C-alpha positions as a Python dict, from the first residue, in 0.01 Angstrom:
ca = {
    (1, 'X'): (0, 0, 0),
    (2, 'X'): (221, -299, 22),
    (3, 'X'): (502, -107, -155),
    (4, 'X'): (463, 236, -45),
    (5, 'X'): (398, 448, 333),
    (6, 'X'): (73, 654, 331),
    (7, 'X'): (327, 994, 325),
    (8, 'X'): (483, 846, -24),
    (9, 'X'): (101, 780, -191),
    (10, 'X'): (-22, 1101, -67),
    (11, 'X'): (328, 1268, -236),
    (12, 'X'): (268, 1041, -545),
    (13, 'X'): (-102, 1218, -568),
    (14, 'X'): (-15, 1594, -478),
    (15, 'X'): (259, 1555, -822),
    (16, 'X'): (-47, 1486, -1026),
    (17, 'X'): (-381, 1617, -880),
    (18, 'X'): (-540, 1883, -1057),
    (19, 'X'): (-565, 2200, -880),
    (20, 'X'): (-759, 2446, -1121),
    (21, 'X'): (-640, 2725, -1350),
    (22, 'X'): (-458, 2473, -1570),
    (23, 'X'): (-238, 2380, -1268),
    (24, 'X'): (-172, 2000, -1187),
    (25, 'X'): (75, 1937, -862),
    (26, 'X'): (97, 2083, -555),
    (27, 'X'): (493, 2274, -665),
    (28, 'X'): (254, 2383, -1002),
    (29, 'X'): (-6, 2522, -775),
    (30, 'X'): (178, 2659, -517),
    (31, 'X'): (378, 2888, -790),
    (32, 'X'): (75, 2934, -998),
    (33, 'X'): (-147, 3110, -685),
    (34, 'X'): (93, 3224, -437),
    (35, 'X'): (449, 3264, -638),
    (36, 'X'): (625, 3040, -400),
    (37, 'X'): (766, 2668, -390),
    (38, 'X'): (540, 2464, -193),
    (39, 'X'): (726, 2411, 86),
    (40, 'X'): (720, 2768, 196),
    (41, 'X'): (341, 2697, 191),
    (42, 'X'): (172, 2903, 529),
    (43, 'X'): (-92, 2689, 719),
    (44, 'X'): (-394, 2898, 527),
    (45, 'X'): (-206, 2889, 199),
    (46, 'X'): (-199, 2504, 205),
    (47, 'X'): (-542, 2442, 341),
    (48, 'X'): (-691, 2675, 35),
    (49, 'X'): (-480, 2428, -197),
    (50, 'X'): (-653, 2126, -15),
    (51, 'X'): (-982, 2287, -36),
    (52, 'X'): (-978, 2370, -376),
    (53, 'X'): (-904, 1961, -506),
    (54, 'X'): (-1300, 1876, -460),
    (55, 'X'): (-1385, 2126, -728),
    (56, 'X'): (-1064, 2273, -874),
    (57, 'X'): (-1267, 2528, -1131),
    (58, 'X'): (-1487, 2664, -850),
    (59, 'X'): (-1254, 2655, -563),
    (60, 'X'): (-915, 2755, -686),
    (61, 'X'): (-811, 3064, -506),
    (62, 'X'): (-811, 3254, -900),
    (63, 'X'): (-1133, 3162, -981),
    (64, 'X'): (-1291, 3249, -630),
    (65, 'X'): (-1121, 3368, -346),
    (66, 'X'): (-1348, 3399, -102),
    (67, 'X'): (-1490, 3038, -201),
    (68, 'X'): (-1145, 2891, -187),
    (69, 'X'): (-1112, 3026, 156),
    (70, 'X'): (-1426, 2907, 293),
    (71, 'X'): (-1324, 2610, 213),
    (72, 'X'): (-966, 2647, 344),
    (73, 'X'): (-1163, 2699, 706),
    (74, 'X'): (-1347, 2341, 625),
    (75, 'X'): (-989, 2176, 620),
    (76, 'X'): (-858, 2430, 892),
    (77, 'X'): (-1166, 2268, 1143),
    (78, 'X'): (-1074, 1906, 1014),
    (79, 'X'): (-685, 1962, 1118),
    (80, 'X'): (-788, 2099, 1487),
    (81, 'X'): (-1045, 1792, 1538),
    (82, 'X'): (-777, 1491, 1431),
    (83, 'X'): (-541, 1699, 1672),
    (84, 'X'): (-249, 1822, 1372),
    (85, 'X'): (-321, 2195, 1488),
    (86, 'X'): (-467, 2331, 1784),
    (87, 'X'): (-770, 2625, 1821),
    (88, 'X'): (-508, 2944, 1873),
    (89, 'X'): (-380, 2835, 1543),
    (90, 'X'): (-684, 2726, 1347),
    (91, 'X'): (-807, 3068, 1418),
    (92, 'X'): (-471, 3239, 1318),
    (93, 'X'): (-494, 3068, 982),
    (94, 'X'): (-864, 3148, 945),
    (95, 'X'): (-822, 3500, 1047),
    (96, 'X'): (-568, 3555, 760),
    (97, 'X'): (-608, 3625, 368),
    (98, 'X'): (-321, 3511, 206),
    (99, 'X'): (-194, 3733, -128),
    (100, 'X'): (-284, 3527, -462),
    (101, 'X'): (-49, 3590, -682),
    (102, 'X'): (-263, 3678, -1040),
    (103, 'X'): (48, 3767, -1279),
    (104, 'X'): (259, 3446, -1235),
    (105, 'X'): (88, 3290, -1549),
    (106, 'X'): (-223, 3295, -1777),
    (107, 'X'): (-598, 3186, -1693),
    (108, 'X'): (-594, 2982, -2019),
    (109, 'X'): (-282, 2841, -2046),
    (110, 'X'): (-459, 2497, -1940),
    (111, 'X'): (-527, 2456, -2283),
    (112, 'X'): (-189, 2413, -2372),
    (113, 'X'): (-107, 2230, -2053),
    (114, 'X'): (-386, 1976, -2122),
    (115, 'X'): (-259, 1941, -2531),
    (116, 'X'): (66, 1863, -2373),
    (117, 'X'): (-38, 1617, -2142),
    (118, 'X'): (-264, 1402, -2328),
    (119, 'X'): (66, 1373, -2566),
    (120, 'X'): (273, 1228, -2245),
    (121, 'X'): (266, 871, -2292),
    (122, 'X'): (389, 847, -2673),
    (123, 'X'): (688, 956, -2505),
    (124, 'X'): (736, 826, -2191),
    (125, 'X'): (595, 506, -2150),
    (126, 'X'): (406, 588, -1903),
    (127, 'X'): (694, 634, -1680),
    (128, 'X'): (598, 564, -1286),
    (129, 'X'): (801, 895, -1142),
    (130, 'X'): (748, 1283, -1147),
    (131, 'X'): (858, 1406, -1490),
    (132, 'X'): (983, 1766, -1557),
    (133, 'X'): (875, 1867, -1931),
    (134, 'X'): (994, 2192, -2127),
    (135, 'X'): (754, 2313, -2345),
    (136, 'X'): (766, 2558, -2658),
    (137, 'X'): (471, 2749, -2499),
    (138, 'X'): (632, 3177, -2476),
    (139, 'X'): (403, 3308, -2172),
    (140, 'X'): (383, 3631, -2281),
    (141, 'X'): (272, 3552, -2603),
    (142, 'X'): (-1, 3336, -2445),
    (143, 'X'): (-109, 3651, -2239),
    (144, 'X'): (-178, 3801, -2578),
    (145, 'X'): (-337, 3571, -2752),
    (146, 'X'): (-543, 3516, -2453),
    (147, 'X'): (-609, 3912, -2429),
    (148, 'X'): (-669, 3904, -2794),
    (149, 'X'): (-1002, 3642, -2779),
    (150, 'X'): (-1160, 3791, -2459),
    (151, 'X'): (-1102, 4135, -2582),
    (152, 'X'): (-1263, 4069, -2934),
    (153, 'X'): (-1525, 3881, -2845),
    (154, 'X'): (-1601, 4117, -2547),
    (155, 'X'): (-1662, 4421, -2836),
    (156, 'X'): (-1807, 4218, -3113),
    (157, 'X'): (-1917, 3911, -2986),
    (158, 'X'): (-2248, 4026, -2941),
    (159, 'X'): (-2302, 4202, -3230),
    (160, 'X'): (-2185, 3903, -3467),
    (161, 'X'): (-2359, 3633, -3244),
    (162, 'X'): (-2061, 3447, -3191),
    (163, 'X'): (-1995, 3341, -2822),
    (164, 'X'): (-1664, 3096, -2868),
    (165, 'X'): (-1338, 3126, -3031),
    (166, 'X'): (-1007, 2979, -3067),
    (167, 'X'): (-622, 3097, -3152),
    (168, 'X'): (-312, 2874, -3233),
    (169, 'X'): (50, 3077, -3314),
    (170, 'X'): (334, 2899, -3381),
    (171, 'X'): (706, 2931, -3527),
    (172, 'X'): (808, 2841, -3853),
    (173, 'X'): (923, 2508, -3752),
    (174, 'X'): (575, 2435, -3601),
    (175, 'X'): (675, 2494, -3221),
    (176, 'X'): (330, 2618, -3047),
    (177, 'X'): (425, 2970, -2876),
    (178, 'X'): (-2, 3037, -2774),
    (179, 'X'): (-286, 2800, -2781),
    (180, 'X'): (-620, 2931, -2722),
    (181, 'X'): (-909, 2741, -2667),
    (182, 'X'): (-1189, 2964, -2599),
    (183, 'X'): (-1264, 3253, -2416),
    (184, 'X'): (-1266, 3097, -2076),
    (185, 'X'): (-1112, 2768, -1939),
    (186, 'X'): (-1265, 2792, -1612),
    (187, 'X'): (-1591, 2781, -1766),
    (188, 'X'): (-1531, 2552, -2053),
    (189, 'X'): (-1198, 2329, -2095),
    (190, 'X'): (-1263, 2161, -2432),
    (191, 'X'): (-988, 2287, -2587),
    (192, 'X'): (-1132, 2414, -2979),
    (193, 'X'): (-816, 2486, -3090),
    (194, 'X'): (-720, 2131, -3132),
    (195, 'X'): (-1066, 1928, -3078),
    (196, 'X'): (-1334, 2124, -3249),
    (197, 'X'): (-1333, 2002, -3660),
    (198, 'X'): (-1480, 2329, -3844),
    (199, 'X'): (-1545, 2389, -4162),
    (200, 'X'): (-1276, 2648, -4257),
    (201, 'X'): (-1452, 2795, -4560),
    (202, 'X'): (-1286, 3027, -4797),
    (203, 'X'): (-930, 2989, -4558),
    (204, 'X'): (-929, 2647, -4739),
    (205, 'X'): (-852, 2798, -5100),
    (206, 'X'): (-458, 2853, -5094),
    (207, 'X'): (-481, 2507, -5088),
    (208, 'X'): (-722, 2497, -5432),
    (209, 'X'): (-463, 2770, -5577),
    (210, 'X'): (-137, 2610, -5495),
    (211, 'X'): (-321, 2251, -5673),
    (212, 'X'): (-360, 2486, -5967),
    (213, 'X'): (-45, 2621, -6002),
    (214, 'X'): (125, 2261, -5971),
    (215, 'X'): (-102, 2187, -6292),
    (216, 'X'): (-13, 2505, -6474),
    (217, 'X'): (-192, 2790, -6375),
    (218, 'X'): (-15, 3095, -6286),
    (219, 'X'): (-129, 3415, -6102),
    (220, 'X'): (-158, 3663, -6380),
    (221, 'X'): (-401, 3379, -6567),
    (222, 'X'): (-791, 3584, -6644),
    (223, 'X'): (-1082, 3360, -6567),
    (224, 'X'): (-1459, 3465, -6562),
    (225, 'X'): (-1612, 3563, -6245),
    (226, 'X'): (-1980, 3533, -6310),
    (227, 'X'): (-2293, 3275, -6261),
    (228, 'X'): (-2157, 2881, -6353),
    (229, 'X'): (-2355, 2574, -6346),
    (230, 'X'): (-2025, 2291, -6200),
    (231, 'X'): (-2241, 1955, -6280),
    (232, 'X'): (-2589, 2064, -6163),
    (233, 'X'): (-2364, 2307, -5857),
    (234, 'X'): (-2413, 2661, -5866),
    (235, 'X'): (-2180, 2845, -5616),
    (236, 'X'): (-2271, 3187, -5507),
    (237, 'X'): (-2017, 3484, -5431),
    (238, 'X'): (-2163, 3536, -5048),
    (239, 'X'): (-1888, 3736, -4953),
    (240, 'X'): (-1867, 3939, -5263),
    (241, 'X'): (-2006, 4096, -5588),
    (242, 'X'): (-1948, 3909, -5992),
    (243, 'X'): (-1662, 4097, -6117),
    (244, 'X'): (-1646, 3929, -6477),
    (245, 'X'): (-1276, 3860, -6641),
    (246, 'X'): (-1032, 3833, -6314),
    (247, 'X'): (-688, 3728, -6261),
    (248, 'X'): (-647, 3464, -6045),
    (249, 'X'): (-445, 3724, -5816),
    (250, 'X'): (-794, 3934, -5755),
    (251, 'X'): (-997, 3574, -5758),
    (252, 'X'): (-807, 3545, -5463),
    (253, 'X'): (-779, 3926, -5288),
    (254, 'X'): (-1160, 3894, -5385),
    (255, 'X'): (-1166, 3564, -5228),
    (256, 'X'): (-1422, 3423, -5507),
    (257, 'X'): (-1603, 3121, -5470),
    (258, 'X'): (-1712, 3087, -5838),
    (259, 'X'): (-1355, 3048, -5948),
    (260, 'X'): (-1211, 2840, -5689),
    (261, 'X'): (-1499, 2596, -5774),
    (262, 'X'): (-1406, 2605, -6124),
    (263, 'X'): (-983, 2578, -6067),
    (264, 'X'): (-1127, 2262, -5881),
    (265, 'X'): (-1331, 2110, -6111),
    (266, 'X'): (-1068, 2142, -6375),
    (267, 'X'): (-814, 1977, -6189),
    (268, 'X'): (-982, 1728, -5994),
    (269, 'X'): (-1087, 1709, -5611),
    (270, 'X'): (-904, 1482, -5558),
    (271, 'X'): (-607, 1629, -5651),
    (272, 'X'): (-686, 1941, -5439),
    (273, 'X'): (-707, 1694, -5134),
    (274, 'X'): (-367, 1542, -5154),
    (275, 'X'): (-228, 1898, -5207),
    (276, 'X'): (-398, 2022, -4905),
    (277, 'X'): (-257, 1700, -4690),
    (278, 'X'): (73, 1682, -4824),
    (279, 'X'): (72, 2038, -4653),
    (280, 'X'): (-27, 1930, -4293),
    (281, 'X'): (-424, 1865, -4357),
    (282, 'X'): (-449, 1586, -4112),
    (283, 'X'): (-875, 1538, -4154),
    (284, 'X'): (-1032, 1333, -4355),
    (285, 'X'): (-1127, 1505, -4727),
    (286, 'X'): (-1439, 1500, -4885),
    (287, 'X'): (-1288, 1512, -5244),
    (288, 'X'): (-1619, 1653, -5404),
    (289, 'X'): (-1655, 1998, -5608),
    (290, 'X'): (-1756, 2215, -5284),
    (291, 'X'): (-1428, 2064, -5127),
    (292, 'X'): (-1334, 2416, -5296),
    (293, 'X'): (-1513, 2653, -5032),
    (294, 'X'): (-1368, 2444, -4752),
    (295, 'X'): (-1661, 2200, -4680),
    (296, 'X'): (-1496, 1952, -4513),
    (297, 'X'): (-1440, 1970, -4170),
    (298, 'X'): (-1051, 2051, -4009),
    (299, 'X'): (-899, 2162, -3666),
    (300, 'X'): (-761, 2518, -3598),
    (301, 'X'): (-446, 2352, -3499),
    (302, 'X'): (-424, 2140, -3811),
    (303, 'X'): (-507, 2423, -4053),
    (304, 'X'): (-262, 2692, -3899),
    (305, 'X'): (41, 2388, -3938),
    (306, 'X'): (-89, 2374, -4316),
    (307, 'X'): (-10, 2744, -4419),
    (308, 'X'): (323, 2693, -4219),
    (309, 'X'): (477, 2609, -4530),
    (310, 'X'): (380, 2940, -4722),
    (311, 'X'): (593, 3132, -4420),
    (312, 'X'): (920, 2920, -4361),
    (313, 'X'): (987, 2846, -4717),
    (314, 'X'): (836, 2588, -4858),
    (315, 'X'): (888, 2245, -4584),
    (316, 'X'): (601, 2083, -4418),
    (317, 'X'): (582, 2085, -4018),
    (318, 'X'): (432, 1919, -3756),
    (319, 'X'): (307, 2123, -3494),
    (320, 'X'): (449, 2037, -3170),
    (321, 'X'): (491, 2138, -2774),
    (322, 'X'): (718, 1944, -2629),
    (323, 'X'): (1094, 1998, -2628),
    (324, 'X'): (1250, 1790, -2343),
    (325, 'X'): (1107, 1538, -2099),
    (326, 'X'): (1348, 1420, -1799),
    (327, 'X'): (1301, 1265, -1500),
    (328, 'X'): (1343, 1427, -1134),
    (329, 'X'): (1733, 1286, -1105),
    (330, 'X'): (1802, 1457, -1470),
    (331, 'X'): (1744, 1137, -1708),
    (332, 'X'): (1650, 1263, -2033),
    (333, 'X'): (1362, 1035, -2177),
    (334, 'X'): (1269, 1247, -2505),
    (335, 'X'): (1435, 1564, -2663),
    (336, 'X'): (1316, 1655, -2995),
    (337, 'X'): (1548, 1626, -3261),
    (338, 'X'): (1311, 1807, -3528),
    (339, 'X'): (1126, 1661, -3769),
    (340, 'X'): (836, 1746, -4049),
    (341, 'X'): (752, 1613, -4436),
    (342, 'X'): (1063, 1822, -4577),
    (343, 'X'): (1003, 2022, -4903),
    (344, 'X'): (631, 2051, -5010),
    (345, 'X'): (646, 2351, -5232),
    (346, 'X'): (875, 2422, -5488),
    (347, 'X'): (1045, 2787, -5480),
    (348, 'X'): (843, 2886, -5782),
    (349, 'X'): (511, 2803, -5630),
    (350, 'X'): (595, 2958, -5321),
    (351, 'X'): (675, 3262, -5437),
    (352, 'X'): (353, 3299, -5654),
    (353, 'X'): (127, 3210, -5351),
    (354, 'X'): (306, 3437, -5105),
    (355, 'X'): (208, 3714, -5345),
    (356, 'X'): (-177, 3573, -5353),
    (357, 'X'): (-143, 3583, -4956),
    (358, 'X'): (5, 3882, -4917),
    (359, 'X'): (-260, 4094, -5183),
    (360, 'X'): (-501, 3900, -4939),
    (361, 'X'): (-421, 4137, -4668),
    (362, 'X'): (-340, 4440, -4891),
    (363, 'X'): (-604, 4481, -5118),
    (364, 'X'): (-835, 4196, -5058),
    (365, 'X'): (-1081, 4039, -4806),
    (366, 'X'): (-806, 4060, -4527),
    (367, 'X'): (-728, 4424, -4491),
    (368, 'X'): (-844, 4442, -4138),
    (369, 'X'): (-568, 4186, -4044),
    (370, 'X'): (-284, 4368, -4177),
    (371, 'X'): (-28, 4476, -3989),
    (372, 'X'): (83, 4814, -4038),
    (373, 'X'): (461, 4783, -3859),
    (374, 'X'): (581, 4450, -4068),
    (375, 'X'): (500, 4271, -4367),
    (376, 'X'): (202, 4079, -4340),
    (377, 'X'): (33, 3802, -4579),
    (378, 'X'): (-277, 3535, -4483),
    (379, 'X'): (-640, 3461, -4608),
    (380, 'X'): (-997, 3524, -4467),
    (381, 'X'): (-1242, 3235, -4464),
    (382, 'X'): (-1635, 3219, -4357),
    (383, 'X'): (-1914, 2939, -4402),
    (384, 'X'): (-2212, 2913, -4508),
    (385, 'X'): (-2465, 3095, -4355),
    (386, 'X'): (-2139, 3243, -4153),
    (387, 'X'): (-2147, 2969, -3923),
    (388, 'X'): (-1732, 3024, -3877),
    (389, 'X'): (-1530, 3288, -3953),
    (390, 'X'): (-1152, 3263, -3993),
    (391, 'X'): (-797, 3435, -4025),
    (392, 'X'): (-501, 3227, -4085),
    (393, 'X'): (-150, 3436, -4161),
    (394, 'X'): (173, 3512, -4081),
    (395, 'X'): (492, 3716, -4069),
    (396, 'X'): (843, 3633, -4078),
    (397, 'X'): (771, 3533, -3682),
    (398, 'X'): (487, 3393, -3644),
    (399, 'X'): (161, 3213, -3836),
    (400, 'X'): (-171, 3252, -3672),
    (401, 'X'): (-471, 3104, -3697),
    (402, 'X'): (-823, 3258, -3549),
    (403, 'X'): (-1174, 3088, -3532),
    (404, 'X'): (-1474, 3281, -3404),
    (405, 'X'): (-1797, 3075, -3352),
    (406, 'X'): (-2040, 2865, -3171),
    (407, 'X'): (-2029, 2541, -3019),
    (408, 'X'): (-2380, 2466, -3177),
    (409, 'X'): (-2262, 2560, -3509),
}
């Protein structure tokens, strides 16, 4: 207060408030409900934004209109009593119902927004000033995704008990086009796309299969699928029958457990481990013989970045959402100049797991996921007791990752 007039601090808190919907400061807000810059606010427009900063998921004027403008007419009343408007005019702006304007973004693009904020300060230094920040996020692609959860869960939620899920797509070069983080931020903002650590199951095995091939294996190679005893472990085939001698291309299509376990007890945990984070496994990895089945817990975020590799030829990424932070006046403070691990798959191994990912979706456990209008290659995963079920894949465009599940596990 000794630096700064009451008008400045007020400004300094409408730039950063958070106004519902995903939506923080008042220029956000006033695009986000009304399609307009803020200053061609009207009187009830502006007092619905005011209203809605006490509870910004109840009162936004998307979540509930006829809240918001009840209490618009609180802040209306308050303006006539301290004398900024008189009655005609209080009951002008009471009588009307402004237009919200519902197709100027997404309702769950706060996911993203909030990823991107809590990222801020490694950039900035906590700068003391508005900042204007350009994002990778592709809004119509975020309308999809978001369309995509709400509409799946809607018809089979019920059916498979599972009330929660979460979506991540990004580029090749890890830039985050959608971020889902369940099926409703209003009602829920924890953000399970990059927070909640899941086991991912059979989606972990490229990982197992890549090890494998680094050590000598190679797709055409016939092991046994059948009953094994791995040092008193006896993994089960839960999401499929014993087929006997396999290749290790139908091990995979076939997604079976008994041979993954095996491939990793011959080669070591361990070694499985540091293949699966020199690809963009960020967790922690319990490097034990169920590591195989994808026991150890990971994010949706960090296991989409992982199989980026398998689509973009070969280099690791790291999965970002910022492109360009400047100030108001047009100082640049950070503009990504790329970055990633570089090469983490040699052209030979590549090319044999692309063809392990791609009979995935052809002949294999991922059928349902195939695309019918490009070429399409990923890998299924569920836990035990089908506590989470997965897709990760990609085309030439895009890799996707997909998590359906409960928050109580």
């Amino acid at each position: 207060e000794s630096r700064y007039s009451k008008d400045q601090i007020l400004t300094l808190y409408l730039n950063r408030v958070y106004f519902g919907a995903g939506v923080y400061g008042i220029e956000a807000a006033a695009q986000r409900f009304f399609g307009k810059p803020a200053r061609n606010l009207t009187l009830p427009e502006a007092a619905m934004l005011a209203g809605s900063v006490k509870a910004p998921a109840r009162y936004n004027p998307l979540s509930d209109t006829d809240a918001s403008l009840a209490r618009a007419a609180i802040v209306l009343h308050a303006m006539e009593e301290a004398g900024f408007i008189d009655a005609r005019t209080r009951a002008m702006a009471q009588a009307a119902r402004p237009r919200i304007a519902r197709g100027a973004g997404t309702p769950g693009s706060g996911y993203f927004t909030d990823w991107v904020i809590s990222r801020l300060s490694g950039y900035t230094n906590d700068a003391g000033e508005p900042l204007i920040v350009e994002t990778t996020l592709d809004l119509a692609a975020q309308g999809e995704a978001e369309r995509a959860v709400a509409s799946g869960l809607a018809a089979q939620g019920r059916s498979l008990r599972a009330h929660e899920g979460a979506l991540v797509a990004m580029t090749p070069d890890g830039a985050v086009r959608a971020m889902v983080g369940g099926r409703s931020y209003e009602q829920s903002s924890y953000n399970r796309a990059t927070d909640a650590m899941r086991q991912p199951g059979s989606a972990f095995k490229p990982f197992v299969y890549l090890a494998a091939f680094e050590h000598g294996h190679t797709p055409n190679d016939v092991m046994h699928d059948g009953p094994v005893d791995i040092h008193g472990w006896k993994p089960d085939d839960y999401e499929g029958k014993f087929e006997g001698d396999i290749s290790l291309t139908r091990a995979f299509a076939k997604s079976s457990n008994v041979i993954a376990a095996q491939l990793t007890d011959e080669i070591g945990a361990d070694v499985v481990a540091k293949t699966a984070h020199r690809l963009g496994i960020v967790s922690p990895l319990n490097a034990v013989a169920s590591l195989a089945l994808g026991t150890s817990t990971v994010t949706p975020l960090e296991l989409t970045a992982a199989y980026v590799p398998f689509a973009n030829g070969g280099e690791g990424v790291i999965p970002y959402g910022i492109v360009r932070i400047r100030t108001r006046a047009g100082k640049v403070l950070f503009t990504r100049q790329g970055g990633g691990a570089g090469d983490v798959v040699s052209p030979v191994n590549l090319a044999q797991m692309t063809s392990l990912l791609v009979e995935s979706v052809t002949s294999g456990t991922g059928r349902s996921a195939r695309l019918a209008e490009r070429p399409t290659a990923g890998k299924t995963g569920t836990t035990q007791d089908y506590r989470d079920a997965w897709f990760v894949g990609f085309t030439a465009d895009l890799v996707c990752g997909v998590w359906i599940g409960n928050d109580d596990n």
